[in-house]
Coordinates of C-alpha atoms in Angstrom, one line a residue:
M63 CA 0.3 14.1 -10.1
S64 CA 1.7 17.6 -10.3
D65 CA 3.8 18.5 -13.3
A66 CA 6.3 20.2 -10.9
A67 CA 7.1 16.9 -9.3
L68 CA 8.4 15.6 -12.7
Q69 CA 10.5 18.7 -13.7
P70 CA 14.2 18.2 -14.2
L71 CA 16.6 19.7 -11.7
T72 CA 19.8 21.7 -12.4
I73 CA 23.1 20.6 -11.0
V74 CA 23.3 23.9 -9.2
E75 CA 20.0 23.2 -7.5
I76 CA 21.2 19.8 -6.5
Q77 CA 24.5 21.1 -5.1
S78 CA 22.7 23.7 -3.1
R79 CA 20.2 21.2 -1.6
V80 CA 22.8 18.6 -0.7
A81 CA 25.0 21.3 1.0
T82 CA 22.1 22.4 3.1
E83 CA 21.1 18.8 4.1
L84 CA 24.7 17.7 4.9
A85 CA 25.2 20.8 7.1
R86 CA 22.0 19.8 9.0
I87 CA 23.4 16.3 9.8
G88 CA 27.1 17.3 9.9
S89 CA 27.6 16.6 13.6
V90 CA 26.4 13.0 13.2
I91 CA 28.2 12.1 10.0
D92 CA 31.4 13.8 11.0
E93 CA 31.6 12.3 14.5
L94 CA 31.0 8.8 13.1
G95 CA 33.5 9.3 10.3
E96 CA 36.2 10.4 12.7
L97 CA 35.6 7.2 14.8
F98 CA 36.2 5.0 11.8
A99 CA 39.1 7.0 10.5
A100 CA 40.8 6.8 13.8
A101 CA 40.5 3.0 13.6
G102 CA 42.0 3.0 10.1
E103 CA 38.7 2.3 8.4
E104 CA 36.8 4.0 5.6
L105 CA 33.2 5.2 6.0
A106 CA 30.8 6.9 3.6
L107 CA 27.2 8.0 3.6
V108 CA 25.7 6.1 0.7
G109 CA 22.6 5.4 -1.4
G110 CA 19.2 6.7 -0.6
P111 CA 20.2 9.3 2.0
V112 CA 22.7 10.9 -0.5
R113 CA 20.0 10.8 -3.2
D114 CA 17.4 12.3 -0.9
A115 CA 19.7 15.0 0.3
M116 CA 20.1 16.0 -3.3
I117 CA 16.4 16.5 -3.8
G118 CA 15.8 18.1 -0.4
R119 CA 13.9 15.3 1.3
L120 CA 16.5 13.7 3.6
Q121 CA 14.8 11.7 6.4
Q122 CA 16.2 10.5 9.7
D123 CA 17.4 7.1 8.4
L124 CA 21.1 7.3 7.5
D125 CA 22.8 4.5 5.6
F126 CA 26.6 4.1 5.5
T127 CA 29.0 1.7 3.9
T128 CA 32.5 0.9 5.3
S129 CA 35.6 -1.1 4.9
A130 CA 35.2 -2.4 8.5
R131 CA 33.8 -5.9 9.1
P132 CA 30.7 -6.1 11.2
E133 CA 32.4 -7.0 14.4
V134 CA 34.7 -4.0 14.1
T135 CA 31.7 -1.7 13.3
E136 CA 29.9 -3.0 16.3
R137 CA 32.8 -2.3 18.6
L138 CA 33.3 1.2 17.2
V139 CA 29.7 2.4 17.5
S140 CA 29.0 0.7 20.9
G141 CA 30.5 3.6 22.8
W142 CA 29.0 6.3 20.6
A143 CA 25.5 5.2 19.9
D144 CA 22.5 5.4 22.2
A145 CA 21.5 1.8 21.2
V146 CA 23.0 -0.9 18.9
W147 CA 21.5 -3.9 17.2
D148 CA 22.9 -6.6 14.9
M149 CA 19.9 -8.3 13.3
G150 CA 21.5 -7.7 9.9
R151 CA 24.9 -9.1 10.9
A152 CA 24.7 -12.0 8.4
F153 CA 24.4 -9.4 5.6
G154 CA 27.2 -7.2 7.0
T155 CA 24.9 -4.7 8.6
I156 CA 25.0 -3.2 12.1
G157 CA 22.3 -0.8 13.2
C158 CA 22.3 1.8 15.8
R159 CA 20.5 4.9 17.1
K160 CA 22.1 8.3 17.9
G161 CA 19.6 10.8 19.1
P162 CA 16.8 11.1 16.5
W163 CA 19.0 9.4 13.8
Q164 CA 18.5 5.7 12.8
V165 CA 21.8 4.5 11.4
E166 CA 22.7 1.4 9.4
I167 CA 26.4 0.7 8.6
T168 CA 27.1 -2.1 6.1
T169 CA 30.5 -3.6 5.1
Y170 CA 31.4 -3.1 1.5
R171 CA 29.7 -6.0 -0.3
S172 CA 28.3 -7.6 -3.4
E173 CA 25.2 -9.8 -3.8
T174 CA 24.4 -12.4 -6.4
Y175 CA 21.5 -14.8 -6.9
D176 CA 21.8 -18.4 -7.9
P177 CA 19.2 -19.0 -10.6
S178 CA 17.3 -21.3 -8.4
S179 CA 17.8 -19.5 -5.1
R180 CA 15.5 -17.0 -3.2
K181 CA 18.2 -15.6 -1.0
P182 CA 21.3 -13.6 -2.0
D183 CA 24.9 -14.8 -1.4
V184 CA 26.8 -12.0 0.4
D185 CA 30.5 -11.5 -0.2
F186 CA 32.3 -8.7 1.6
G187 CA 34.3 -6.3 -0.6
D188 CA 37.3 -4.1 -0.1
T189 CA 36.6 -0.9 -2.0
L190 CA 33.9 1.8 -2.1
A191 CA 34.0 1.8 -5.9
G192 CA 33.2 -2.0 -5.9
D193 CA 30.4 -1.5 -3.4
L194 CA 28.8 1.3 -5.5
G195 CA 29.1 -0.7 -8.7
R196 CA 26.8 -3.5 -7.4
R197 CA 24.0 -1.1 -6.4
D198 CA 20.7 -1.0 -8.2
F199 CA 20.5 2.4 -9.9
T200 CA 23.0 5.2 -10.5
V201 CA 21.0 7.6 -8.4
N202 CA 21.5 5.2 -5.5
A203 CA 25.2 4.6 -6.3
M204 CA 26.5 7.9 -5.0
A205 CA 28.4 8.4 -1.8
V206 CA 29.9 11.1 0.5
R207 CA 33.0 10.0 2.3
V208 CA 33.2 11.1 5.9
P209 CA 34.5 13.0 7.8
G210 CA 35.9 14.8 4.8
R211 CA 32.6 15.0 2.9
E212 CA 34.1 14.1 -0.4
F213 CA 31.5 13.4 -3.1
V214 CA 31.9 10.1 -5.0
D215 CA 30.0 9.4 -8.2
H216 CA 31.5 6.9 -10.5
F217 CA 28.4 6.2 -12.6
G218 CA 26.9 9.6 -13.4
G219 CA 24.2 9.4 -10.8
I220 CA 24.0 13.2 -10.3
V221 CA 23.3 13.7 -14.0
D222 CA 20.6 11.1 -13.9
L223 CA 19.2 12.6 -10.8
A224 CA 19.1 16.0 -12.5
E225 CA 17.3 14.5 -15.5
R226 CA 15.0 12.4 -13.3
V227 CA 15.9 9.1 -15.0
L228 CA 16.6 5.6 -13.6
R229 CA 19.6 3.8 -15.0
T230 CA 21.7 0.9 -13.7
P231 CA 25.4 1.4 -13.0
G232 CA 26.3 -1.4 -15.4
R233 CA 24.2 -3.5 -17.8
P234 CA 20.6 -3.8 -16.5
E235 CA 20.7 -7.5 -17.4
D236 CA 23.6 -8.1 -15.0
S237 CA 21.9 -6.0 -12.3
F238 CA 18.6 -7.8 -12.5
S239 CA 20.4 -11.2 -12.6
D240 CA 22.1 -10.4 -9.4
D241 CA 18.8 -9.4 -7.7
P242 CA 15.6 -9.7 -9.7
L243 CA 13.7 -7.7 -7.1
R244 CA 15.5 -4.7 -8.6
M245 CA 13.0 -4.8 -11.4
M246 CA 10.2 -4.1 -8.9
R247 CA 12.4 -1.5 -7.2
A248 CA 12.6 0.3 -10.6
A249 CA 8.8 0.5 -10.6
R250 CA 8.7 1.6 -7.0
F251 CA 11.3 4.4 -7.4
A252 CA 9.4 5.6 -10.5
A253 CA 6.3 5.8 -8.3
Q254 CA 8.2 7.4 -5.3
L255 CA 10.3 9.9 -7.2
G256 CA 8.3 10.6 -10.4
F257 CA 11.3 9.5 -12.4
A258 CA 11.3 8.0 -15.9
V259 CA 13.0 4.6 -16.5
A260 CA 15.7 4.4 -19.1
P261 CA 14.7 2.4 -22.3
D262 CA 17.4 -0.3 -21.8
V263 CA 16.2 -0.8 -18.3
V264 CA 12.6 -1.3 -19.4
E265 CA 13.8 -3.6 -22.2
A266 CA 15.7 -5.8 -19.6
M267 CA 12.7 -5.8 -17.2
T268 CA 10.5 -7.0 -20.1
A269 CA 12.9 -9.8 -21.1
M270 CA 13.6 -10.9 -17.6
A271 CA 10.2 -10.5 -15.9
G272 CA 9.9 -14.2 -15.2
R273 CA 13.0 -14.1 -13.0
I274 CA 10.9 -12.4 -10.3
E275 CA 9.5 -15.8 -9.5
I276 CA 12.6 -16.7 -7.5
I277 CA 12.0 -13.9 -5.1
S278 CA 10.1 -14.6 -1.9
A279 CA 6.5 -13.5 -1.6
E280 CA 7.4 -11.3 1.4
R281 CA 10.0 -9.3 -0.4
V282 CA 7.6 -8.8 -3.4
R283 CA 4.9 -7.8 -1.0
D284 CA 7.0 -5.2 0.7
E285 CA 8.0 -3.6 -2.6
L286 CA 4.4 -3.6 -3.8
V287 CA 3.3 -1.8 -0.6
K288 CA 5.9 0.9 -1.0
L289 CA 4.9 1.4 -4.6
V290 CA 1.2 1.6 -3.8
C291 CA 1.9 4.1 -1.0
A292 CA 4.1 6.3 -3.2
P293 CA 3.1 9.7 -4.4
H294 CA 2.7 8.6 -8.0
P295 CA 1.6 4.9 -8.0
R296 CA 0.2 5.0 -11.5
L297 CA 3.8 5.4 -12.9
G298 CA 5.0 2.3 -11.1
L299 CA 1.9 0.2 -11.7
T300 CA 1.9 1.0 -15.4
L301 CA 5.5 0.0 -15.6
L302 CA 4.8 -3.4 -13.9
V303 CA 2.0 -4.0 -16.4
D304 CA 3.8 -2.9 -19.5
T305 CA 6.9 -5.0 -18.8
G306 CA 5.0 -8.1 -17.9
L307 CA 6.1 -8.1 -14.2
A308 CA 2.5 -7.6 -13.0
A309 CA 1.6 -10.9 -14.7
Y310 CA 3.7 -12.6 -12.0
V311 CA 3.2 -10.5 -8.9
L312 CA -0.4 -9.1 -9.4
P313 CA -1.9 -10.8 -12.4
E314 CA -5.4 -9.4 -11.6
L315 CA -4.3 -6.0 -12.7
P316 CA -3.2 -6.6 -16.3
A317 CA -6.3 -8.8 -16.7
L318 CA -8.5 -5.7 -16.3
A319 CA -7.1 -4.2 -19.5
L320 CA -9.0 -6.8 -21.5
E321 CA -12.4 -5.7 -20.2
R322 CA -14.8 -2.8 -20.9
D323 CA -16.5 -1.1 -18.1
E324 CA -20.3 -1.5 -17.5
H325 CA -21.0 1.9 -19.0
H326 CA -19.4 0.7 -22.3
R327 CA -17.3 3.8 -22.6
H328 CA -14.0 3.9 -24.5
K329 CA -11.9 3.4 -21.4
D330 CA -11.3 -0.1 -20.1
V331 CA -11.6 -1.3 -16.6
Y332 CA -7.8 -1.1 -16.2
E333 CA -7.8 2.7 -16.8
H334 CA -10.9 3.1 -14.7
T335 CA -9.1 1.3 -11.9
L336 CA -6.1 3.6 -12.0
T337 CA -8.3 6.6 -12.0
V338 CA -10.2 5.3 -9.0
L339 CA -6.9 4.8 -7.2
E340 CA -5.9 8.4 -7.9
Q341 CA -9.2 9.7 -6.8
S342 CA -9.1 7.7 -3.6
I343 CA -5.7 9.2 -2.8
E344 CA -7.2 12.7 -3.2
L345 CA -9.8 11.7 -0.5
E346 CA -7.2 10.1 1.8
H347 CA -7.1 13.2 4.0
R348 CA -10.4 12.0 5.5
L349 CA -8.5 9.3 7.3
G350 CA -6.3 11.9 9.1
G351 CA -2.9 10.4 8.3
G352 CA -0.4 9.7 5.5
P353 CA -0.6 7.2 2.7
D354 CA -3.1 4.5 3.6
F355 CA -2.3 1.1 2.0
V356 CA -5.6 -0.6 2.8
S357 CA -7.6 2.2 1.1
R358 CA -5.4 2.4 -1.9
F359 CA -5.2 -1.4 -2.4
A360 CA -8.9 -1.7 -2.1
A361 CA -9.2 0.9 -4.9
L362 CA -6.7 -1.1 -7.0
M363 CA -8.6 -4.4 -6.5
H364 CA -12.2 -3.3 -6.4
D365 CA -13.0 -4.4 -9.9
V366 CA -10.8 -7.5 -10.2
G367 CA -13.9 -9.7 -10.3
K368 CA -15.1 -8.3 -13.6
P369 CA -13.1 -10.6 -16.0
R370 CA -14.7 -13.6 -14.3
T371 CA -18.2 -12.2 -14.4
R372 CA -18.5 -10.5 -17.8
R373 CA -21.6 -11.4 -19.7
F374 CA -22.9 -10.2 -23.0
E375 CA -26.6 -9.4 -23.0
P376 CA -29.0 -8.7 -25.9
G377 CA -28.5 -5.2 -27.4
G378 CA -24.8 -5.1 -26.9
V379 CA -25.0 -4.6 -23.1
V380 CA -22.1 -5.9 -21.1
T381 CA -22.8 -6.9 -17.4
F382 CA -20.6 -7.9 -14.5
H383 CA -23.1 -9.2 -12.0
H384 CA -21.7 -10.2 -8.6
H385 CA -18.2 -9.0 -9.5
D386 CA -18.0 -7.5 -6.0
V387 CA -18.3 -11.0 -4.4
V388 CA -16.0 -12.7 -6.9
G389 CA -13.5 -9.8 -6.6
A390 CA -13.4 -10.1 -2.8
K391 CA -12.5 -13.8 -3.1
L392 CA -9.8 -13.1 -5.7
T393 CA -8.5 -10.3 -3.5
R394 CA -8.3 -12.5 -0.5
K395 CA -6.5 -15.3 -2.5
R396 CA -3.9 -12.8 -3.9
M397 CA -3.2 -11.2 -0.6
Q398 CA -2.8 -14.6 1.0
A399 CA -0.3 -15.6 -1.7
L400 CA 1.7 -12.4 -1.0
R401 CA 1.7 -13.1 2.8
F402 CA -0.3 -10.1 3.9
S403 CA -1.4 -9.9 7.5
N404 CA -4.9 -11.3 8.3
S405 CA -6.1 -7.9 9.3
D406 CA -5.1 -6.3 6.0
I407 CA -6.6 -9.2 4.1
E408 CA -9.9 -8.9 5.9
A409 CA -10.0 -5.1 5.6
V410 CA -9.3 -5.0 1.8
S411 CA -11.6 -7.9 1.0
R412 CA -14.5 -6.4 2.9
L413 CA -14.1 -3.1 1.0
V414 CA -14.0 -4.9 -2.3
E415 CA -17.1 -6.9 -1.4
L416 CA -19.0 -3.8 -0.3
H417 CA -18.0 -1.3 -2.9
L418 CA -21.3 -1.6 -4.9
R419 CA -23.6 -1.5 -1.9
F420 CA -24.2 2.2 -2.2
H421 CA -25.8 1.9 -5.6
G422 CA -28.8 0.3 -4.1
Y423 CA -29.4 3.6 -2.3
G424 CA -31.0 5.1 -5.4
S425 CA -32.2 8.6 -4.6
G426 CA -32.3 8.0 -0.9
E427 CA -35.0 5.2 -0.8
W428 CA -33.1 3.1 1.8
T429 CA -34.9 2.7 5.1
D430 CA -33.2 3.4 8.4
S431 CA -32.8 -0.4 8.7
A432 CA -30.8 -0.5 5.5
V433 CA -28.6 2.3 6.6
R434 CA -27.9 0.5 9.9
R435 CA -27.0 -2.6 8.0
Y436 CA -24.6 -0.6 5.7
V437 CA -22.8 0.7 8.8
R438 CA -22.8 -2.7 10.5
D439 CA -21.4 -4.5 7.5
A440 CA -18.7 -1.9 6.9
G441 CA -17.7 -2.0 10.6
D442 CA -14.4 -0.3 11.2
Q443 CA -13.9 0.2 7.5
L444 CA -16.8 2.6 7.1
E445 CA -14.6 5.7 6.4
R446 CA -12.6 3.8 3.9
L447 CA -15.8 2.6 2.3
H448 CA -16.9 6.2 2.0
I449 CA -13.6 7.0 0.2
L450 CA -13.8 4.0 -2.2
T451 CA -17.4 4.6 -3.1
R452 CA -16.9 8.2 -3.9
A453 CA -13.6 7.5 -5.8
D454 CA -15.4 4.8 -7.9
C455 CA -17.3 7.6 -9.8
T456 CA -15.2 8.3 -12.9
T457 CA -18.0 9.4 -15.3
R458 CA -17.2 12.4 -17.5
N459 CA -20.9 13.4 -17.3
Q460 CA -20.7 16.2 -14.8
R461 CA -24.4 16.2 -14.1
K462 CA -24.3 12.5 -13.3
A463 CA -21.2 12.9 -11.2
D464 CA -22.8 15.8 -9.2
R465 CA -25.9 13.7 -8.6
L466 CA -23.9 10.8 -7.3
R467 CA -22.0 13.1 -5.0
R468 CA -25.1 14.7 -3.6
T469 CA -26.7 11.3 -3.1
Y470 CA -23.7 10.0 -1.2
D471 CA -23.6 13.2 0.8
S472 CA -27.2 12.4 1.8
L473 CA -26.3 8.9 2.9
E474 CA -23.4 10.2 5.0
E475 CA -25.7 12.7 6.6
R476 CA -28.2 10.0 7.5
I477 CA -25.4 7.8 8.9
A478 CA -24.3 10.8 11.0
R479 CA -27.8 11.5 12.2
L480 CA -28.6 7.9 13.1
G481 CA -25.1 7.6 14.7
E482 CA -25.9 10.5 17.0
E483 CA -29.2 9.0 18.0
E484 CA -28.3 5.3 18.2
E485 CA -24.5 4.9 18.4
L486 CA -24.4 3.0 15.1
A487 CA -20.7 2.1 15.4
A488 CA -21.5 -0.1 18.4
I489 CA -24.9 -1.6 17.4
R490 CA -25.8 -4.5 19.7
P491 CA -29.0 -6.2 20.7
D492 CA -31.0 -4.5 23.5
L493 CA -30.5 -7.5 25.7
D494 CA -27.2 -9.2 26.5
G495 CA -26.6 -13.0 26.7
T496 CA -27.1 -13.2 30.4
R497 CA -30.5 -11.5 30.2
I498 CA -31.5 -13.7 27.2
M499 CA -30.9 -16.8 29.3
E500 CA -32.8 -15.3 32.3
V501 CA -35.9 -14.4 30.1
L502 CA -36.0 -17.7 28.3
G503 CA -35.0 -19.8 31.3
I504 CA -32.2 -21.6 29.4
G505 CA -28.5 -22.2 29.9
P506 CA -25.5 -21.5 27.6
G507 CA -25.8 -23.1 24.1
P508 CA -26.6 -22.4 20.5
E509 CA -30.2 -21.2 21.4
V510 CA -28.6 -18.2 23.1
G511 CA -26.7 -17.3 19.9
A512 CA -29.9 -17.7 17.8
A513 CA -31.8 -15.4 20.2
Y514 CA -29.0 -12.9 20.1
R515 CA -29.1 -12.8 16.3
F516 CA -32.9 -12.3 16.4
L517 CA -32.6 -9.3 18.7
L518 CA -29.8 -7.8 16.6
E519 CA -32.0 -8.0 13.5
L520 CA -34.9 -6.5 15.5
R521 CA -32.5 -3.7 16.5
M522 CA -31.5 -3.2 12.9
D523 CA -35.1 -3.1 11.6
E524 CA -36.7 -1.0 14.3
G525 CA -33.9 0.8 16.1
P526 CA -33.4 0.8 19.8
Q527 CA -35.9 -1.0 21.9
S528 CA -36.8 -0.6 25.6
P529 CA -36.0 -3.6 27.8
E530 CA -39.7 -4.4 28.1
R531 CA -40.3 -4.4 24.3
A532 CA -37.2 -6.4 23.6
E533 CA -38.2 -9.0 26.2
A534 CA -41.7 -9.3 24.8
A535 CA -40.4 -9.7 21.3
L536 CA -37.9 -12.3 22.5
R537 CA -40.6 -14.3 24.2
A538 CA -42.9 -14.2 21.1
W539 CA -40.0 -15.4 18.9
W540 CA -39.2 -18.2 21.3
A541 CA -42.8 -19.3 21.4
D542 CA -43.0 -19.3 17.5
R543 CA -40.0 -21.7 17.5
G544 CA -42.1 -24.2 19.3
A545 CA -40.0 -24.3 22.4

């Protein structure tokens, strides 16, 4: 994390940035504001877009709040927007698109949670001040009335933004009672913005951590994904652990703080894990895109099997045999509980299971057969496995770190060389199912699958075979089976 990302801003800097950003979107916000004003309704740019304009990172998603009820909003934007949708109508929100801008307009409202409910009760309000007062944090409780561009800040959000601190508009206990997910949002915003969290907010999060249990797994998952994919995930994850929230949403993470790593250094596995996460982020450019959740979450979960597998050996040695296999099972179970997609579960679990495989490579003793199996087992996660394996080296011994790096360079070079020669990414037997049946004179059935697996192993062990050699080997295998 760069120190510059955490430096306070001056009010003058903020004012300059927001003026520039509002000028850039002036045609959109002023046109929309005039539509609502002509109908006798209030409209204000609100929340995240105002905050982001102030720090110079305004995106193309614009959120507004209005005095108009949803049906009025829909009527007003229908002749102005390029497209309109109303999936959020039940919560007072109408969405639309205008050129490159994605717009959401929500009626003034308030949300409260019944202690036993997972869904908020929505009540429409009548004033902008009331709407801002129910928002999560002061930096998200600022607005710009349009079309006049009047800045509204009842709760000192601009000062908190300048000082890079997260506070709630009112008592944090009241805010988190209204929506307990805001506790996770505090951690997420800390990770996204590099902000500190006010002590009274941290205290309330700690005291009320158990309230997160009334929130649906899907909403918790979505916040966790945003946190992990943020620029500074360590800040958010540390806050979740320190306040006790992680014990409810990702209990495998705080459990790591109780364990020592296999090298018996002073750092525990929890600190090692956060370092691996940060180092995997530094290698993420290899994937060619932006933040990659699968790669990051695999780094976060790669050692979660250690608490279950810790053993004390003679001489004070601590071992974690098979923590890769156990960790993959725990990862799968946690991701299923959080309602992740099957594809994400499979990808992350596979990476956790394979993260130790490289250490059998030694100084390059693997045969070509072993290299082929490494590639086959990684499948479409090979590049992410490269990242995780490299990131998992956190030793302070520079000589050892350099040796591990050179050894993995050697493995990647061998994979590339064999890949050019043999198309490793698409390894298949040298005979397909139809030819297997022809050679053996059999019809469809389990024997064909067994023969296919035999030929695949042969391909792994010896590399590509000519059709003649493959058929001869197949006939010999079939005869040995006693068929």
